[in-house]
mmCIF file of C-alpha atoms in Angstrom:
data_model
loop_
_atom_site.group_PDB
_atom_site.id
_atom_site.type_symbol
_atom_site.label_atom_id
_atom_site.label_comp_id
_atom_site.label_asym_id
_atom_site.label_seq_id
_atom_site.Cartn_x
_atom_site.Cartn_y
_atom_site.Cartn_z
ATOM 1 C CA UNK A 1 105.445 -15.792 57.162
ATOM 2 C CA UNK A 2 102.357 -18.249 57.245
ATOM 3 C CA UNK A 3 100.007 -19.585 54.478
ATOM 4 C CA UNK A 4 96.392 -19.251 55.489
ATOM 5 C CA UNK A 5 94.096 -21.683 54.641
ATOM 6 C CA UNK A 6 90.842 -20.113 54.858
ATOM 7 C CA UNK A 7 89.468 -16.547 54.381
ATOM 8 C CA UNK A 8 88.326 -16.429 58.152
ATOM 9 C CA UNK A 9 91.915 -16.586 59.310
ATOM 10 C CA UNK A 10 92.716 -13.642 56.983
ATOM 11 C CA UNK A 11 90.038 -11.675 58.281
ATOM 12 C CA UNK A 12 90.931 -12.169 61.995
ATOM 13 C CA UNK A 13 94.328 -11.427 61.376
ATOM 14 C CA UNK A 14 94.087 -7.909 59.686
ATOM 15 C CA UNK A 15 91.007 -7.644 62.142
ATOM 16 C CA UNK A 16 93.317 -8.139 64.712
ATOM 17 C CA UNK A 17 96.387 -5.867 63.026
ATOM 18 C CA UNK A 18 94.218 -3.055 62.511
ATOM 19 C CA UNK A 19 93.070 -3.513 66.699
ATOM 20 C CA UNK A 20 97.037 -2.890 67.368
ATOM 21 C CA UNK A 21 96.918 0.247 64.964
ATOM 22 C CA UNK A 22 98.765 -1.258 62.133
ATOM 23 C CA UNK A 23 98.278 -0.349 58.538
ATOM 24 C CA UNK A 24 97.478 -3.708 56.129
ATOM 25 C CA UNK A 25 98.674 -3.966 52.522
ATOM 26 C CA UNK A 26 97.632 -6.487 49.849
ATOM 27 C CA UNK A 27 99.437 -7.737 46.918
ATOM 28 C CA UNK A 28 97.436 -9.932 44.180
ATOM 29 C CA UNK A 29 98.489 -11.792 41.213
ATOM 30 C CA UNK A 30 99.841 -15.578 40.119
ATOM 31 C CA UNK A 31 103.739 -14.874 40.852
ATOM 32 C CA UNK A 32 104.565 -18.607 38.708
ATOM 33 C CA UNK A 33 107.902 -17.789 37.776
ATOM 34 C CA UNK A 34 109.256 -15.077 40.750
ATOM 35 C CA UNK A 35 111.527 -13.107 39.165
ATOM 36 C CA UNK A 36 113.250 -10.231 40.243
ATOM 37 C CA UNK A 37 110.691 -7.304 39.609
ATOM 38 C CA UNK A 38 108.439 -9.581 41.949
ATOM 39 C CA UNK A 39 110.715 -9.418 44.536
ATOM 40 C CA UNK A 40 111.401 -5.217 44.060
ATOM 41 C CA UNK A 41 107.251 -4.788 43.712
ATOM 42 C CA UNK A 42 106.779 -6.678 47.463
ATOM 43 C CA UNK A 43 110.201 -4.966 49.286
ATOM 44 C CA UNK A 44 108.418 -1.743 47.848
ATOM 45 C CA UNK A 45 104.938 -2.656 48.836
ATOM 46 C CA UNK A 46 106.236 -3.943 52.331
ATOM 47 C CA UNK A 47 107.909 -0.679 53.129
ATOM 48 C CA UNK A 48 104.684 1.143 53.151
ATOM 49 C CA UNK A 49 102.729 -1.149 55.431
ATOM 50 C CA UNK A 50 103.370 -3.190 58.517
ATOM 51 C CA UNK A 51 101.837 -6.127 57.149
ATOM 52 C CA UNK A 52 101.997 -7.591 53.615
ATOM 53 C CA UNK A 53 99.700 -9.757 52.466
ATOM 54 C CA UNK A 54 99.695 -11.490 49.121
ATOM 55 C CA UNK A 55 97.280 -13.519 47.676
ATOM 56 C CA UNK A 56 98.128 -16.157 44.680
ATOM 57 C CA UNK A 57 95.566 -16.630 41.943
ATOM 58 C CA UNK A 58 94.230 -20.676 42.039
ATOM 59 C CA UNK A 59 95.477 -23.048 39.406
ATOM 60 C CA UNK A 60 91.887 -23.136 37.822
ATOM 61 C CA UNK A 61 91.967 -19.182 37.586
ATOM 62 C CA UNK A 62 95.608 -18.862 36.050
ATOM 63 C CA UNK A 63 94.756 -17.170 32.327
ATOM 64 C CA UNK A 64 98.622 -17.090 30.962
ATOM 65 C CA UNK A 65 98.665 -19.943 28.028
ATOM 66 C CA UNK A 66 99.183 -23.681 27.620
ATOM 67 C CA UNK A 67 101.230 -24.770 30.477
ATOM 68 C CA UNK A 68 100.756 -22.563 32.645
ATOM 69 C CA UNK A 69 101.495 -22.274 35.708
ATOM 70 C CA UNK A 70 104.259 -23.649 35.889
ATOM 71 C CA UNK A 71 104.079 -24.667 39.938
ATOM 72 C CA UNK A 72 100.936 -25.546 41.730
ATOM 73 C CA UNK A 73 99.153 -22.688 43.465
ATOM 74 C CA UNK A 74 100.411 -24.348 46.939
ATOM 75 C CA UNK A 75 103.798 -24.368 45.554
ATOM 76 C CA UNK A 76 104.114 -20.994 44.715
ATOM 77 C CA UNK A 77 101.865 -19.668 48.013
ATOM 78 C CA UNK A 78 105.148 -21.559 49.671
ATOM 79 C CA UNK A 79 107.624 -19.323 47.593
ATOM 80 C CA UNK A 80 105.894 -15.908 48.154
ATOM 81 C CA UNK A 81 105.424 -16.851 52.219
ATOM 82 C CA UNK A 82 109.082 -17.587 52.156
ATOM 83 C CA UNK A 83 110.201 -14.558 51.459
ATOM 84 C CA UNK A 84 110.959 -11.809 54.271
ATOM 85 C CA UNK A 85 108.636 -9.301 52.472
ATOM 86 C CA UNK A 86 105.579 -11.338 52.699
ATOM 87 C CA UNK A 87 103.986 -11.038 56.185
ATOM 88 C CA UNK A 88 100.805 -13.986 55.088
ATOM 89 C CA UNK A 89 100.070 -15.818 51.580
ATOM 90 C CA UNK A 90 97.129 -17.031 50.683
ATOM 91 C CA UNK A 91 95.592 -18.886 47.428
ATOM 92 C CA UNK A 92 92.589 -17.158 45.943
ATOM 93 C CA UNK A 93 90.130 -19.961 44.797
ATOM 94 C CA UNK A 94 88.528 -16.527 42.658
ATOM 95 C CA UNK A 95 89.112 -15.467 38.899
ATOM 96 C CA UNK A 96 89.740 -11.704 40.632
ATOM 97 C CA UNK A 97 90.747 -10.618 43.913
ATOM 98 C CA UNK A 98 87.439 -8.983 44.819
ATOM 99 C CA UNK A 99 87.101 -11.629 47.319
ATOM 100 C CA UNK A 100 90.118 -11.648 49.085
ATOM 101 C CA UNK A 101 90.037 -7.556 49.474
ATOM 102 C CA UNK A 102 86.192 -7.825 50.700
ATOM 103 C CA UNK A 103 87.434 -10.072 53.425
ATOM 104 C CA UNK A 104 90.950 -8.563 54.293
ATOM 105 C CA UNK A 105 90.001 -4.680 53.677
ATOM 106 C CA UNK A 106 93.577 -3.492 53.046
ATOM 107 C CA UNK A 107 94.221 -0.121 53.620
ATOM 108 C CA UNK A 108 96.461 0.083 50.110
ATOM 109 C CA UNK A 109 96.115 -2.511 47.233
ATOM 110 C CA UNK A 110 99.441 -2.907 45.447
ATOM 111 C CA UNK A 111 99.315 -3.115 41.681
ATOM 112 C CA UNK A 112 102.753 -2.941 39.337
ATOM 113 C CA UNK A 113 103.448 -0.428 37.593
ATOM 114 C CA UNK A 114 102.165 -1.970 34.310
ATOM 115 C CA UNK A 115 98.363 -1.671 35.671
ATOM 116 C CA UNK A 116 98.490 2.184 36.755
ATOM 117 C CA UNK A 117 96.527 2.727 33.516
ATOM 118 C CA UNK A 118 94.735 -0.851 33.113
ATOM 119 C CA UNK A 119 91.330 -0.347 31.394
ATOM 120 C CA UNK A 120 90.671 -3.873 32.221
ATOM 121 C CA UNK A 121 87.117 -4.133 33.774
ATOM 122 C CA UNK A 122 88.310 -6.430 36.551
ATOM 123 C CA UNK A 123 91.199 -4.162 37.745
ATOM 124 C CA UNK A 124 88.659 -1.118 37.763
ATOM 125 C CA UNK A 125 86.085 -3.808 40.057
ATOM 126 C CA UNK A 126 89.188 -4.532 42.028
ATOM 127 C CA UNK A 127 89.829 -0.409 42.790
ATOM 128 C CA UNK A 128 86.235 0.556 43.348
ATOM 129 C CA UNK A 129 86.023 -2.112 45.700
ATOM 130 C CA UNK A 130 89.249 -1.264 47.928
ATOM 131 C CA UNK A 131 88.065 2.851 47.178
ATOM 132 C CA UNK A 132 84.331 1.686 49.044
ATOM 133 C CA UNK A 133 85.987 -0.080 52.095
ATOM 134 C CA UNK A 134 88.363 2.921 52.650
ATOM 135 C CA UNK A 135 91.822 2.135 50.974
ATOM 136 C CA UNK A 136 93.609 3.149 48.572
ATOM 137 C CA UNK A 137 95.443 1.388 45.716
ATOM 138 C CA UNK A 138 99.122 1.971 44.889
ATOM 139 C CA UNK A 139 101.197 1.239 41.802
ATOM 140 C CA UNK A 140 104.669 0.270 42.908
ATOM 141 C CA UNK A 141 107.000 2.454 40.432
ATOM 142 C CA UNK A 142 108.109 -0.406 37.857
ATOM 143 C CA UNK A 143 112.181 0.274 38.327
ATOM 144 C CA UNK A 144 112.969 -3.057 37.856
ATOM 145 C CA UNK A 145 110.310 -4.979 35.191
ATOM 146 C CA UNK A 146 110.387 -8.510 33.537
ATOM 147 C CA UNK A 147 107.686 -10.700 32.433
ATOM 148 C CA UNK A 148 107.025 -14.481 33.878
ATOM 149 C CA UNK A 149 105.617 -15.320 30.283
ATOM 150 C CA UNK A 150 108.819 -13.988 28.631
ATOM 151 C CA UNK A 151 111.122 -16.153 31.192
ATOM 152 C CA UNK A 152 108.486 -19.174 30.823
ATOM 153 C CA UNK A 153 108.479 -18.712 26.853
ATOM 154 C CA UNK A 154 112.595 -18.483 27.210
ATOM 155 C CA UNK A 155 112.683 -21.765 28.925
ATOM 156 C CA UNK A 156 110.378 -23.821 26.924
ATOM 157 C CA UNK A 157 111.591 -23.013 23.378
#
């Protein structure tokens, strides 16, 4: 489990992965808090591919109220690449992760359950994109479901 630094070493790596015949999976989102529907949406999303990739949205990107995050992007990239699910992490320096699935071209985009019928402009950007390079995008099925801002707004009160 590595942190990448830069979007070249991404590239080479699934470039590389796909060379060997191995299918490439990308999860996207700020994981601040990891709770345990984090950890069930990657086991899920890791058992369908042989490599997981997960990409953390950038401090300067992170939309989720005062205070938030929490941890520092690196921080949390350190958390997710820690655990046995997560094959590489990498921070997105993007407000969406159109960037990181241009470069990485995963063959299934992992989305939780609560975005299988997002309207949100950015998610639809997100899915045309990984439709165009030949993937497919997945909703992991939601059986276990918390919220980071309901554990944040838990602890701070």
């Amino acid at each position: 489990m590595t942190i990448l630094c830069e979007i070249a070493e991404l590239q080479a790596l699934a470039t590389s992965y796909r060379t060997e015949g191995l299918v490439v999976g990308l999860c996207h989102g700020c994981f601040d808090i990891v709770h345990l529907g984090h950890i069930h949406h990657l086991r899920q999303a890791s058992s369908l591919v042989d490599r997981l990739f997960v990409s953390i949205t950038a401090d300067e990107f992170v939309k989720k109220g005062n205070g938030r995050p929490i941890f520092s992007d690196r921080v949390r990239a350190e958390f997710i690449a820690s655990i046995r699910y997560c094959s590489h992490a990498i921070v997105n320096h993007s407000a969406t992760a159109e960037p990181v699935i241009s470069a990485l071209r995963p063959d299934v985009f992992f989305k939780g359950a609560d975005y299988s019928s997002s309207t949100d402009p950015r998610v639809k950007a997100e899915r045309l994109l990984v439709h165009s390079n030949g993937g497919r995008v997945t909703c992991t099925d939601g059986l276990v479901m918390d919220s980071t801002s309901r554990i944040a707004q838990v602890i701070m009160s």
